[in-house]
Amino acid sequence: MLELLAPDTGSETVWDKLLGRPLMIAGIVVVALLARWLVHRAIRKVTTMMEQRSAERDASGGRATQVIRQAAGLDNERRKQRAATVGSLLRSITTVVIFTIAALTIMAELGVPLAPLLASAGVGGVALGFGAQSLVKDFLSGIFMIMEDQYGVGDVIDTGEAIGTVEEVTLRVTRLRDASGVVWYVRNGEIIRIGNRSQGWSVALIDIPIAYDQSVERALDVLRTVTAAIDDDEPWKNVLLAEPEVAGVESVAGGVVTLRIIAKTAPGEQYALSRELRERAKVALDKAGIRGPALPPYSTGAGI
């Protein structure tokens, strides 16, 4: 009995093999799980804090901020989706890192030689990096694109090669559909620049031509009445960030005086607003007796 309890070298080796090593492995697993839980909890808190700060910042704005947030997709749902995407990505990365370290530690505890394994992994990683560098580039670009919220589903973007509405965003490719209905698959790593036409706000530039011999001041007064009226109409009040501005005379050439209206709108709404303003301006100018230019390209060709 005393010989079994004696702390000789043989008994220590048996102890390590029968109880000490399994306990060590179990401890490594427990520590890895605990570290993963703590890191994931911290990531959830950070993403929630980012979402709350963004919501508080947007809630402090006026009419322009409210219109932009609703139309551009910067509402609560979009913030939640973006936070969920970023949080899921970070949690996946940290899980892989923590469990990889835990697996290597357990292998070292079991006596597995790690030097040849790490050397082979290093060589394989270099070979994979050279062979799949374009794929890695696509994934890295996709990660930064999602984290920076450069664009999202529903945005109209210009990638240089194609212009269209984003239908799907992944870490590797972005799918968008242009005005002709063609679906484009653009690799994230190949996008050098992005023009987002649905982020922030847009500007509608409306040019109204009148004849050279017509009263400019009278025409401008008519247009100011039109812009004030459209700003009070409910369908367009939620689109306009401010009352449209009648800038004045844009150009005088070839017997044509061009008057310009500038309207700041929610993103993507400038086209519909431009059509509505042109229609209202045409009707108002006709009622006021202000003629348009009777020269090409504005005439029909008859009587000239």
PDB file of C-alpha atoms in Angstrom, residues 88-291:
ATOM      1  CA  SER A  88     -21.834  36.152 -37.703  1.00  0.00           C
ATOM      2  CA  LEU A  89     -18.627  36.677 -39.659  1.00  0.00           C
ATOM      3  CA  LEU A  90     -16.635  37.672 -36.573  1.00  0.00           C
ATOM      4  CA  ARG A  91     -18.033  34.776 -34.551  1.00  0.00           C
ATOM      5  CA  SER A  92     -17.099  32.293 -37.272  1.00  0.00           C
ATOM      6  CA  ILE A  93     -13.545  33.621 -37.482  1.00  0.00           C
ATOM      7  CA  THR A  94     -13.010  33.600 -33.716  1.00  0.00           C
ATOM      8  CA  THR A  95     -14.480  30.088 -33.421  1.00  0.00           C
ATOM      9  CA  VAL A  96     -12.043  28.733 -36.012  1.00  0.00           C
ATOM     10  CA  VAL A  97      -9.084  30.466 -34.353  1.00  0.00           C
ATOM     11  CA  ILE A  98      -9.943  29.344 -30.801  1.00  0.00           C
ATOM     12  CA  PHE A  99     -10.639  25.722 -31.699  1.00  0.00           C
ATOM     13  CA  THR A 100      -7.537  25.536 -33.896  1.00  0.00           C
ATOM     14  CA  ILE A 101      -5.382  26.685 -30.989  1.00  0.00           C
ATOM     15  CA  ALA A 102      -7.150  24.234 -28.675  1.00  0.00           C
ATOM     16  CA  ALA A 103      -6.627  21.340 -31.116  1.00  0.00           C
ATOM     17  CA  LEU A 104      -2.928  22.122 -31.454  1.00  0.00           C
ATOM     18  CA  THR A 105      -2.563  22.309 -27.668  1.00  0.00           C
ATOM     19  CA  ILE A 106      -4.297  18.941 -27.231  1.00  0.00           C
ATOM     20  CA  MET A 107      -2.087  17.374 -29.892  1.00  0.00           C
ATOM     21  CA  ALA A 108       1.001  18.676 -28.122  1.00  0.00           C
ATOM     22  CA  GLU A 109      -0.305  17.238 -24.852  1.00  0.00           C
ATOM     23  CA  LEU A 110      -0.749  13.847 -26.512  1.00  0.00           C
ATOM     24  CA  GLY A 111       2.815  13.920 -27.737  1.00  0.00           C
ATOM     25  CA  VAL A 112       2.090  14.491 -31.419  1.00  0.00           C
ATOM     26  CA  PRO A 113       5.065  16.287 -33.039  1.00  0.00           C
ATOM     27  CA  LEU A 114       3.760  19.655 -34.186  1.00  0.00           C
ATOM     28  CA  ALA A 115       6.857  20.923 -35.976  1.00  0.00           C
ATOM     29  CA  PRO A 116       6.421  18.753 -39.107  1.00  0.00           C
ATOM     30  CA  LEU A 117       2.678  19.375 -39.074  1.00  0.00           C
ATOM     31  CA  LEU A 118       3.073  23.164 -38.863  1.00  0.00           C
ATOM     32  CA  ALA A 119       5.789  23.100 -41.515  1.00  0.00           C
ATOM     33  CA  SER A 120       3.546  21.112 -43.868  1.00  0.00           C
ATOM     34  CA  ALA A 121       0.645  23.443 -43.112  1.00  0.00           C
ATOM     35  CA  GLY A 122       2.855  26.438 -43.834  1.00  0.00           C
ATOM     36  CA  VAL A 123       3.949  25.046 -47.192  1.00  0.00           C
ATOM     37  CA  GLY A 124       0.371  24.108 -48.028  1.00  0.00           C
ATOM     38  CA  GLY A 125      -0.827  27.571 -47.021  1.00  0.00           C
ATOM     39  CA  VAL A 126       1.723  29.257 -49.278  1.00  0.00           C
ATOM     40  CA  ALA A 127       0.755  27.005 -52.195  1.00  0.00           C
ATOM     41  CA  LEU A 128      -2.931  27.638 -51.537  1.00  0.00           C
ATOM     42  CA  GLY A 129      -2.283  31.364 -51.286  1.00  0.00           C
ATOM     43  CA  PHE A 130      -0.609  31.444 -54.705  1.00  0.00           C
ATOM     44  CA  GLY A 131      -3.202  29.207 -56.303  1.00  0.00           C
ATOM     45  CA  ALA A 132      -6.283  30.866 -54.798  1.00  0.00           C
ATOM     46  CA  GLN A 133      -5.113  34.434 -54.369  1.00  0.00           C
ATOM     47  CA  SER A 134      -7.980  35.771 -56.483  1.00  0.00           C
ATOM     48  CA  LEU A 135     -10.455  33.883 -54.280  1.00  0.00           C
ATOM     49  CA  VAL A 136      -8.836  35.260 -51.124  1.00  0.00           C
ATOM     50  CA  LYS A 137      -8.950  38.736 -52.660  1.00  0.00           C
ATOM     51  CA  ASP A 138     -12.661  38.336 -53.390  1.00  0.00           C
ATOM     52  CA  PHE A 139     -13.406  37.223 -49.823  1.00  0.00           C
ATOM     53  CA  LEU A 140     -11.371  40.010 -48.217  1.00  0.00           C
ATOM     54  CA  SER A 141     -13.042  42.611 -50.421  1.00  0.00           C
ATOM     55  CA  GLY A 142     -16.445  41.170 -49.540  1.00  0.00           C
ATOM     56  CA  ILE A 143     -15.678  41.282 -45.824  1.00  0.00           C
ATOM     57  CA  PHE A 144     -14.653  44.947 -45.903  1.00  0.00           C
ATOM     58  CA  MET A 145     -17.555  45.807 -48.203  1.00  0.00           C
ATOM     59  CA  ILE A 146     -20.068  44.339 -45.736  1.00  0.00           C
ATOM     60  CA  MET A 147     -18.396  45.831 -42.655  1.00  0.00           C
ATOM     61  CA  GLU A 148     -18.218  49.306 -44.229  1.00  0.00           C
ATOM     62  CA  ASP A 149     -21.785  49.014 -45.586  1.00  0.00           C
ATOM     63  CA  GLN A 150     -20.746  50.245 -49.020  1.00  0.00           C
ATOM     64  CA  TYR A 151     -23.972  48.939 -50.562  1.00  0.00           C
ATOM     65  CA  GLY A 152     -26.751  46.473 -49.895  1.00  0.00           C
ATOM     66  CA  VAL A 153     -29.646  44.664 -51.505  1.00  0.00           C
ATOM     67  CA  GLY A 154     -31.898  47.138 -53.294  1.00  0.00           C
ATOM     68  CA  ASP A 155     -29.209  49.773 -53.893  1.00  0.00           C
ATOM     69  CA  VAL A 156     -28.497  51.025 -57.410  1.00  0.00           C
ATOM     70  CA  ILE A 157     -24.733  50.891 -57.917  1.00  0.00           C
ATOM     71  CA  ASP A 158     -22.191  51.575 -60.659  1.00  0.00           C
ATOM     72  CA  THR A 159     -19.354  49.034 -60.650  1.00  0.00           C
ATOM     73  CA  GLY A 160     -17.671  50.425 -63.758  1.00  0.00           C
ATOM     74  CA  GLU A 161     -18.621  47.414 -65.866  1.00  0.00           C
ATOM     75  CA  ALA A 162     -22.319  47.342 -65.033  1.00  0.00           C
ATOM     76  CA  ILE A 163     -24.960  49.604 -63.528  1.00  0.00           C
ATOM     77  CA  GLY A 164     -27.966  48.062 -61.863  1.00  0.00           C
ATOM     78  CA  THR A 165     -29.926  47.153 -58.764  1.00  0.00           C
ATOM     79  CA  VAL A 166     -28.225  44.854 -56.251  1.00  0.00           C
ATOM     80  CA  GLU A 167     -30.157  41.599 -55.839  1.00  0.00           C
ATOM     81  CA  GLU A 168     -27.719  39.575 -53.742  1.00  0.00           C
ATOM     82  CA  VAL A 169     -24.498  40.219 -51.850  1.00  0.00           C
ATOM     83  CA  THR A 170     -22.132  37.463 -50.745  1.00  0.00           C
ATOM     84  CA  LEU A 171     -18.543  37.451 -49.599  1.00  0.00           C
ATOM     85  CA  ARG A 172     -17.354  36.414 -53.070  1.00  0.00           C
ATOM     86  CA  VAL A 173     -19.701  37.928 -55.667  1.00  0.00           C
ATOM     87  CA  THR A 174     -22.318  40.641 -56.033  1.00  0.00           C
ATOM     88  CA  ARG A 175     -25.347  39.998 -58.233  1.00  0.00           C
ATOM     89  CA  LEU A 176     -27.096  42.958 -59.829  1.00  0.00           C
ATOM     90  CA  ARG A 177     -29.674  43.488 -62.576  1.00  0.00           C
ATOM     91  CA  ASP A 178     -29.371  46.369 -65.019  1.00  0.00           C
ATOM     92  CA  ALA A 179     -32.154  48.414 -66.632  1.00  0.00           C
ATOM     93  CA  SER A 180     -32.388  45.939 -69.537  1.00  0.00           C
ATOM     94  CA  GLY A 181     -32.996  43.007 -67.201  1.00  0.00           C
ATOM     95  CA  VAL A 182     -29.534  41.504 -67.647  1.00  0.00           C
ATOM     96  CA  VAL A 183     -28.164  39.853 -64.491  1.00  0.00           C
ATOM     97  CA  TRP A 184     -24.506  40.619 -63.771  1.00  0.00           C
ATOM     98  CA  TYR A 185     -22.297  38.601 -61.424  1.00  0.00           C
ATOM     99  CA  VAL A 186     -19.400  40.788 -60.316  1.00  0.00           C
ATOM    100  CA  ARG A 187     -16.548  39.405 -58.231  1.00  0.00           C
ATOM    101  CA  ASN A 188     -15.935  41.591 -55.208  1.00  0.00           C
ATOM    102  CA  GLY A 189     -12.165  41.518 -55.713  1.00  0.00           C
ATOM    103  CA  GLU A 190     -12.516  42.897 -59.250  1.00  0.00           C
ATOM    104  CA  ILE A 191     -14.476  45.978 -58.183  1.00  0.00           C
ATOM    105  CA  ILE A 192     -12.056  48.915 -58.222  1.00  0.00           C
ATOM    106  CA  ARG A 193     -14.626  51.596 -57.466  1.00  0.00           C
ATOM    107  CA  ILE A 194     -18.285  51.702 -56.499  1.00  0.00           C
ATOM    108  CA  GLY A 195     -20.779  54.440 -57.232  1.00  0.00           C
ATOM    109  CA  ASN A 196     -23.811  54.041 -54.974  1.00  0.00           C
ATOM    110  CA  ARG A 197     -26.782  55.915 -56.376  1.00  0.00           C
ATOM    111  CA  SER A 198     -29.048  54.891 -53.495  1.00  0.00           C
ATOM    112  CA  GLN A 199     -27.006  56.076 -50.547  1.00  0.00           C
ATOM    113  CA  GLY A 200     -27.484  59.392 -48.823  1.00  0.00           C
ATOM    114  CA  TRP A 201     -29.475  61.595 -51.193  1.00  0.00           C
ATOM    115  CA  SER A 202     -29.915  62.471 -54.871  1.00  0.00           C
ATOM    116  CA  VAL A 203     -30.366  65.658 -56.867  1.00  0.00           C
ATOM    117  CA  ALA A 204     -32.904  66.192 -59.631  1.00  0.00           C
ATOM    118  CA  LEU A 205     -31.926  68.781 -62.240  1.00  0.00           C
ATOM    119  CA  ILE A 206     -34.912  69.934 -64.303  1.00  0.00           C
ATOM    120  CA  ASP A 207     -34.292  72.255 -67.257  1.00  0.00           C
ATOM    121  CA  ILE A 208     -37.322  74.129 -68.619  1.00  0.00           C
ATOM    122  CA  PRO A 209     -36.835  75.861 -72.002  1.00  0.00           C
ATOM    123  CA  ILE A 210     -38.833  78.969 -72.946  1.00  0.00           C
ATOM    124  CA  ALA A 211     -38.745  81.238 -75.954  1.00  0.00           C
ATOM    125  CA  TYR A 212     -36.196  84.043 -75.983  1.00  0.00           C
ATOM    126  CA  ASP A 213     -38.833  86.812 -76.187  1.00  0.00           C
ATOM    127  CA  GLN A 214     -40.755  85.615 -73.106  1.00  0.00           C
ATOM    128  CA  SER A 215     -40.538  87.266 -69.690  1.00  0.00           C
ATOM    129  CA  VAL A 216     -37.942  85.459 -67.606  1.00  0.00           C
ATOM    130  CA  GLU A 217     -39.125  86.944 -64.298  1.00  0.00           C
ATOM    131  CA  ARG A 218     -42.694  85.911 -64.967  1.00  0.00           C
ATOM    132  CA  ALA A 219     -41.628  82.391 -65.908  1.00  0.00           C
ATOM    133  CA  LEU A 220     -39.516  82.115 -62.753  1.00  0.00           C
ATOM    134  CA  ASP A 221     -42.461  83.217 -60.624  1.00  0.00           C
ATOM    135  CA  VAL A 222     -44.613  80.502 -62.220  1.00  0.00           C
ATOM    136  CA  LEU A 223     -41.965  77.875 -61.532  1.00  0.00           C
ATOM    137  CA  ARG A 224     -41.622  79.001 -57.905  1.00  0.00           C
ATOM    138  CA  THR A 225     -45.363  78.534 -57.482  1.00  0.00           C
ATOM    139  CA  VAL A 226     -45.069  75.045 -58.960  1.00  0.00           C
ATOM    140  CA  THR A 227     -42.206  74.049 -56.645  1.00  0.00           C
ATOM    141  CA  ALA A 228     -44.000  75.375 -53.576  1.00  0.00           C
ATOM    142  CA  ALA A 229     -47.145  73.447 -54.516  1.00  0.00           C
ATOM    143  CA  ILE A 230     -45.357  70.146 -55.084  1.00  0.00           C
ATOM    144  CA  ASP A 231     -43.569  70.472 -51.754  1.00  0.00           C
ATOM    145  CA  ASP A 232     -46.943  70.638 -49.994  1.00  0.00           C
ATOM    146  CA  ASP A 233     -48.401  67.586 -51.757  1.00  0.00           C
ATOM    147  CA  GLU A 234     -48.358  64.488 -49.579  1.00  0.00           C
ATOM    148  CA  PRO A 235     -47.011  61.983 -52.161  1.00  0.00           C
ATOM    149  CA  TRP A 236     -43.976  64.156 -52.883  1.00  0.00           C
ATOM    150  CA  LYS A 237     -43.475  65.646 -49.437  1.00  0.00           C
ATOM    151  CA  ASN A 238     -42.089  62.308 -48.249  1.00  0.00           C
ATOM    152  CA  VAL A 239     -39.637  62.258 -51.163  1.00  0.00           C
ATOM    153  CA  LEU A 240     -38.291  65.803 -51.068  1.00  0.00           C
ATOM    154  CA  LEU A 241     -35.637  66.665 -48.513  1.00  0.00           C
ATOM    155  CA  ALA A 242     -36.391  70.373 -48.929  1.00  0.00           C
ATOM    156  CA  GLU A 243     -38.475  72.612 -51.154  1.00  0.00           C
ATOM    157  CA  PRO A 244     -37.144  72.553 -54.739  1.00  0.00           C
ATOM    158  CA  GLU A 245     -35.065  75.585 -55.627  1.00  0.00           C
ATOM    159  CA  VAL A 246     -35.636  77.605 -58.796  1.00  0.00           C
ATOM    160  CA  ALA A 247     -32.010  78.384 -59.588  1.00  0.00           C
ATOM    161  CA  GLY A 248     -32.718  80.799 -62.447  1.00  0.00           C
ATOM    162  CA  VAL A 249     -31.420  81.012 -65.999  1.00  0.00           C
ATOM    163  CA  GLU A 250     -29.100  78.134 -66.821  1.00  0.00           C
ATOM    164  CA  SER A 251     -28.265  79.068 -70.409  1.00  0.00           C
ATOM    165  CA  VAL A 252     -29.227  81.376 -73.287  1.00  0.00           C
ATOM    166  CA  ALA A 253     -28.475  80.034 -76.751  1.00  0.00           C
ATOM    167  CA  GLY A 254     -30.132  79.747 -80.170  1.00  0.00           C
ATOM    168  CA  GLY A 255     -33.230  81.684 -79.222  1.00  0.00           C
ATOM    169  CA  VAL A 256     -33.836  79.438 -76.195  1.00  0.00           C
ATOM    170  CA  VAL A 257     -33.730  80.463 -72.539  1.00  0.00           C
ATOM    171  CA  THR A 258     -33.263  77.490 -70.256  1.00  0.00           C
ATOM    172  CA  LEU A 259     -34.493  77.762 -66.666  1.00  0.00           C
ATOM    173  CA  ARG A 260     -33.271  75.289 -64.068  1.00  0.00           C
ATOM    174  CA  ILE A 261     -34.925  73.758 -61.015  1.00  0.00           C
ATOM    175  CA  ILE A 262     -32.828  71.912 -58.438  1.00  0.00           C
ATOM    176  CA  ALA A 263     -34.518  69.448 -56.109  1.00  0.00           C
ATOM    177  CA  LYS A 264     -32.801  67.421 -53.395  1.00  0.00           C
ATOM    178  CA  THR A 265     -34.580  64.089 -53.035  1.00  0.00           C
ATOM    179  CA  ALA A 266     -34.325  60.755 -51.360  1.00  0.00           C
ATOM    180  CA  PRO A 267     -32.026  58.386 -53.270  1.00  0.00           C
ATOM    181  CA  GLY A 268     -33.540  56.914 -56.401  1.00  0.00           C
ATOM    182  CA  GLU A 269     -36.545  59.259 -56.356  1.00  0.00           C
ATOM    183  CA  GLN A 270     -35.079  61.975 -58.590  1.00  0.00           C
ATOM    184  CA  TYR A 271     -36.399  60.451 -61.825  1.00  0.00           C
ATOM    185  CA  ALA A 272     -40.056  60.309 -60.826  1.00  0.00           C
ATOM    186  CA  LEU A 273     -39.855  63.771 -59.304  1.00  0.00           C
ATOM    187  CA  SER A 274     -38.270  65.198 -62.470  1.00  0.00           C
ATOM    188  CA  ARG A 275     -41.112  63.847 -64.609  1.00  0.00           C
ATOM    189  CA  GLU A 276     -43.728  65.263 -62.245  1.00  0.00           C
ATOM    190  CA  LEU A 277     -42.090  68.687 -62.105  1.00  0.00           C
ATOM    191  CA  ARG A 278     -41.776  68.883 -65.901  1.00  0.00           C
ATOM    192  CA  GLU A 279     -45.455  68.025 -66.312  1.00  0.00           C
ATOM    193  CA  ARG A 280     -46.576  70.595 -63.743  1.00  0.00           C
ATOM    194  CA  ALA A 281     -44.250  73.248 -65.158  1.00  0.00           C
ATOM    195  CA  LYS A 282     -45.573  72.683 -68.692  1.00  0.00           C
ATOM    196  CA  VAL A 283     -49.201  73.003 -67.559  1.00  0.00           C
ATOM    197  CA  ALA A 284     -48.490  76.096 -65.425  1.00  0.00           C
ATOM    198  CA  LEU A 285     -46.494  77.856 -68.146  1.00  0.00           C
ATOM    199  CA  ASP A 286     -49.226  77.180 -70.715  1.00  0.00           C
ATOM    200  CA  LYS A 287     -51.857  78.659 -68.384  1.00  0.00           C
ATOM    201  CA  ALA A 288     -49.664  81.722 -67.848  1.00  0.00           C
ATOM    202  CA  GLY A 289     -49.303  82.202 -71.618  1.00  0.00           C
ATOM    203  CA  ILE A 290     -45.544  81.652 -71.638  1.00  0.00           C
ATOM    204  CA  ARG A 291     -44.478  79.998 -74.886  1.00  0.00           C
TER     205      ARG A 291
END
